[in-house]
Phi, psi and omega in degrees: 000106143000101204245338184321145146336324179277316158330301169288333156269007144265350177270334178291301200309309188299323186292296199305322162317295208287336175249354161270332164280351160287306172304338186287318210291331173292300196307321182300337186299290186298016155301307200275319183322318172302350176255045086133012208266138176264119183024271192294322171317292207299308145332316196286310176288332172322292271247325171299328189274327189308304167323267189344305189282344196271289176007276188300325173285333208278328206261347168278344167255009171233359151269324190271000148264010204267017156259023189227053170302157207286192182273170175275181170252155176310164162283315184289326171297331178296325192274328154318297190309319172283320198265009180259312199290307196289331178302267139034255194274294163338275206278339164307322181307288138338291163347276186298326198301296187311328202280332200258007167284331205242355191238118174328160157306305158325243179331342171253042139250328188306303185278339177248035150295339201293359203290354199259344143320286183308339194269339145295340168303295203283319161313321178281321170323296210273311216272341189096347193270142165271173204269128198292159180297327189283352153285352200223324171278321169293318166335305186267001155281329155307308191295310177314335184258011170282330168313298154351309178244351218258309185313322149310320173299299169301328167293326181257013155081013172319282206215165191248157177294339188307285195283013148261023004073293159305305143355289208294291194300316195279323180257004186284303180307316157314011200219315165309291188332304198274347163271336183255003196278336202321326195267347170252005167292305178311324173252013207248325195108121175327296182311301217274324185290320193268332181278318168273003159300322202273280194332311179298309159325302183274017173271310158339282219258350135309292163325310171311267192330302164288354154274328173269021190210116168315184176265337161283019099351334132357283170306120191221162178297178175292301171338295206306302167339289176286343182283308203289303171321339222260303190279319180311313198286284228247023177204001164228294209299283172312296137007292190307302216288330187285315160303340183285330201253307151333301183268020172280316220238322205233336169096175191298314207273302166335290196287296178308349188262347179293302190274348150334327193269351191290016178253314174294329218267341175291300192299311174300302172315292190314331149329263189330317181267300195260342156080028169273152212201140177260156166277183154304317173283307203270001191265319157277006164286321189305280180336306212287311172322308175310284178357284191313274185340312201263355162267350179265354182271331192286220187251000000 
């Protein structure tokens, strides 16, 4: 791993990139929404421009490589790999879109900041190893500051229980994702993993989209359009690759206490862009919920 100085400060820059572009990804959403496009549509096209842009880096990074062609994959890893791209990407993906017809921007980064708690949860659970102590300390500090912020939202009807729920559910399949993929990445490749999860993911969800949807639907104003290119581009595409390069450079645990921070960084736009607002009680629940996150990411 690349240890220089200069490194590291591309590898922080790319970390930082990745979590203001993940964080960007609610507001664009509830951007598009007002044009009238619905969830699973709205997924569908992200997820089509995403495929294309995924592509293109691919078929490009496999002429500039050919002479090292890849290894083949296993059987059983191709049947991991569809079913980790539709968990992953497909089905979290729809989860949140929907969770986010009824949920702030804000408040749906918050809750699925929570994924890298479930995703320890769920790892001791499936390996059998208890939960290291400093982690067994953070717990209960994410839920408290979740508490913190979710009660006020509900009390001023900001969101239902239905579409926080979705959330939940979007960030719990994100946290299954992230526990089982480690071992078929290790043998499959970062890169090779991510394109083709995200492909199997946009197969999903194309097939999902033509069975519950005419084909005019399709048609959408142009806005509805550029948001989707907008979140392909600068909130999937780009993200994946700068984080994946990132921790290349600076390791997991950086780039995750790096990324942590991308739920504040979801709040101030959504100020700012949507004009949404936390009270004093959700801005400290929000700290303390970081808090937690960044004790479970660090090193």
């Amino acid at each position: 791993m690349p240890n220089s100085a200069q490194s590291i400060r591309i590898g922080v820059f790319l970390a930082a990139f990745a979590a203001t572009g993940f964080a960007m990804k609610g507001v664009f959403i509830k951007l598009a929404y007002p044009y009238g496009v619905d969830a699973v549509t709205l997924v569908m096209l992200r997820l089509m421009f995403a495929i294309a842009l995924l592509w293109m880096v691919r078929l490009w990074r496999l002429h500039a490589s050919s002479d090292a062609p890849e290894t083949p994959i296993a059987p059983l890893d191709k049947f991991k790999l569809f079913g980790l791209g539709l968990l992953g990407y497909y089905l979290s993906s729809v989860l949140d879109f929907i969770g986010l017809e009824t949920v702030s921007a804000s408040l749906e980064r918050l809750i699925l900041c929570l994924y890298p708690t479930f995703t320890v949860l769920l790892v001791s659970w499936f390996s059998g190893q208890p939960i290291p102590p400093k982690i067994k300390r953070a717990l209960p500090l994410t839920y408290l500051g979740m508490v913190l912020v979710l009660a006020p939202e509900l009390m001023n009807a900001h969101a239902d229980w239905v579409g926080i729920g979705f959330v939940v559910a979007s960030t719990l399949a994100f946290s299954l994702y992230m526990a089982w993929s480690p071992a078929v990445i290790e043998r499959v490749g970062s890169m090779r993993f991510t394109e083709l999860a995200l492909t199997v993911s946009g197969l999903g969800i194309l097939v999902h989209w033509l069975i519950s949807h005419p084909l005019s639907s399709v048609v959408q104003p142009w806005p509805v359009w550029a948001y989707a290119l907008t979140i392909a581009i600068f909130s999937t595409v780009l993200p994946v690759y700068a984080m994946t390069n990132a921790m290349k450079r600076i390791g997991a645990g950086r780039t995750a206490v790096i990324g942590s921070f991308g739920p504040v960084l979801s709040i101030v736009l959504s100020m700012g862009i949507l004009n949404e607002r936390l009270s004093a009680l959700q801005w400290l629940g929000a700290a303390i919920v970081l808090s937690g996150v960044w004790m479970v990411s660090k090193k």
